[in-house]
Coordinates of C-alpha atoms in Angstrom, one line a residue:
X955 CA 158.2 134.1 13.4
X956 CA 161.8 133.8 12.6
X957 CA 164.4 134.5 14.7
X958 CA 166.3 136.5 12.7
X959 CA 164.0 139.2 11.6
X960 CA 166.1 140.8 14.5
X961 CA 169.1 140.3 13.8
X962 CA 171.1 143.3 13.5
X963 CA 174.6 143.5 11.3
X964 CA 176.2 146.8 13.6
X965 CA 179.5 146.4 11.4
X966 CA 177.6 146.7 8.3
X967 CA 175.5 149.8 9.4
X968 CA 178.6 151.1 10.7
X969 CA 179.7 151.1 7.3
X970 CA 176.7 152.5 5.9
X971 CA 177.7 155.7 7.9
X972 CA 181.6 155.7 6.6
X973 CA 182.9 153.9 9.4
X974 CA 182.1 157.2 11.6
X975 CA 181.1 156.0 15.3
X976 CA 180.1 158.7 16.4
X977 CA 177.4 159.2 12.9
X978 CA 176.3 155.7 13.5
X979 CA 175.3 155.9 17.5
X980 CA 173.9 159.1 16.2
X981 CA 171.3 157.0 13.3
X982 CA 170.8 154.5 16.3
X983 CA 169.3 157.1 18.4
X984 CA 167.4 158.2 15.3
X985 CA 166.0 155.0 14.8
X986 CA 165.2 154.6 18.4
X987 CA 163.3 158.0 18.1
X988 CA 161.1 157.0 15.5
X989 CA 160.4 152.9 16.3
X990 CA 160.4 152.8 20.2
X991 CA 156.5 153.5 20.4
X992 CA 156.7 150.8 17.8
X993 CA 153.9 150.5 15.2
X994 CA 150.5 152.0 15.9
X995 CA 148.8 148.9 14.8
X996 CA 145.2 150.6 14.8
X997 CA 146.3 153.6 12.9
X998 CA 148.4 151.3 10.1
X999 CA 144.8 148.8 9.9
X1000 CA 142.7 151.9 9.2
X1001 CA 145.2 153.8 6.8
X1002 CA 146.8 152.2 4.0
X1003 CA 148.8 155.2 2.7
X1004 CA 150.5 155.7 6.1
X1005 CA 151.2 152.0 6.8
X1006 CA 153.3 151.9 3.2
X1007 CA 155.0 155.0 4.4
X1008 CA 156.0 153.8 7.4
X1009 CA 156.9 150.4 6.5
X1010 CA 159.0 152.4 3.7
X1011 CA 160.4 154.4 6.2
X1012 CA 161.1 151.2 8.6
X1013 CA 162.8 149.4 5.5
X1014 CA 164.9 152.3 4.6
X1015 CA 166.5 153.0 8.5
X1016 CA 166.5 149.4 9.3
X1017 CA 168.8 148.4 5.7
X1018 CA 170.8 151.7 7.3
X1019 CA 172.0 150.3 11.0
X1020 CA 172.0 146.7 9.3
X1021 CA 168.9 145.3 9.9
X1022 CA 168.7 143.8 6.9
X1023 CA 166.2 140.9 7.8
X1024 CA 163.5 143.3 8.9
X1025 CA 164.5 145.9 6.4
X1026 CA 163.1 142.9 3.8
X1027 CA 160.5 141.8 5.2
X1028 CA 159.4 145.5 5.8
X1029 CA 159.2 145.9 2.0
X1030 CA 158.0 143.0 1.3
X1031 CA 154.9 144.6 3.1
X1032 CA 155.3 147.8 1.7
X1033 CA 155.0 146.1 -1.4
X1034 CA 151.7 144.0 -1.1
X1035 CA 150.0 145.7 2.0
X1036 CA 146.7 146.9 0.1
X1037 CA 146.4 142.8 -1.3
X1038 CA 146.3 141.4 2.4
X1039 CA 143.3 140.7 4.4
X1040 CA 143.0 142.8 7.7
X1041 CA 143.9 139.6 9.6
X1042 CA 147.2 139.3 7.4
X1043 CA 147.8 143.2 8.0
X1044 CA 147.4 142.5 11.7
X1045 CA 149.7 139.6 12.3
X1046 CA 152.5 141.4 10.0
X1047 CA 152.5 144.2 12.6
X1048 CA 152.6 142.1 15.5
X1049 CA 155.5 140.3 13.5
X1050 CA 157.0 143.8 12.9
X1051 CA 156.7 145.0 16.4
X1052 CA 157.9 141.9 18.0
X1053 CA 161.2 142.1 16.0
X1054 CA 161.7 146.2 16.4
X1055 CA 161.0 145.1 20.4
X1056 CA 164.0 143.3 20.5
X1057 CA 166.1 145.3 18.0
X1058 CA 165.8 148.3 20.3
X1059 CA 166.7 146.5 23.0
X1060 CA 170.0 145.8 21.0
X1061 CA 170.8 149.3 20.1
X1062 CA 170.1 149.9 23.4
X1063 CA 172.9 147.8 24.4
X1064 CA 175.1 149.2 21.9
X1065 CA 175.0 153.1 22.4
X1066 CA 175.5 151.9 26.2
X1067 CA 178.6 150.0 25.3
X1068 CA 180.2 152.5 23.0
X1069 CA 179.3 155.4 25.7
X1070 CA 181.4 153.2 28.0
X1071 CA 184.0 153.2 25.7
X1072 CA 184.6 156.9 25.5

């Protein structure tokens, strides 16, 4: 897996909210909400509709906080998950869970330093 599929740009998805802090920690949490449990690997092998959705969804909020890299790759899937093989499905959502893992763990981080900050 690459590296950088967890890389996360907070300047850029601090611009995507307007430059607003407080909006941004706010989209963070958001995102947190939703990907923490990560993705429910059995329910995305047995149901194509709501693996696109969610991998829609995951493109969409990751491209927002600046997560670009998984924000591609997530439509990448979006776009060709009914071509792959089940063992193709499986390994992307391992992929995709391994890189949300540690891009929690980074807004993590973040809300805890800018709630220092205050």
């Amino acid at each position: 897996m690459s590296s950088n599929l967890a890389e996360i740009d907070f300047s850029r998805g601090l611009r995507h909210c307007d430059g607003q802090q407080e909006l941004y920690r706010e989209v963070l949490i958001c995102y947190l909400d939703q990907f923490r449990p990560l993705l429910d690997d059995k329910a995305l092998l047995e149901n194509v509709d709501a693996a696109r959705l969610q991998f829609h969804t995951l493109k969409s909020l990751s491209a927002t906080i600046g997560a670009t890299p998984l924000s591609k790759l997530a439509a990448q899937l979006f776009a060709k998950w009914q071509e792959q093989e089940h063992d193709e499905r499986a390994e992307a959502i391992r992929q995709v869970n391994e890189s949300l893992a540690l891009i929690n763990g980074q807004i993590e981080s973040y809300c805890k330093e800018f709630n220092s900050a205050d």
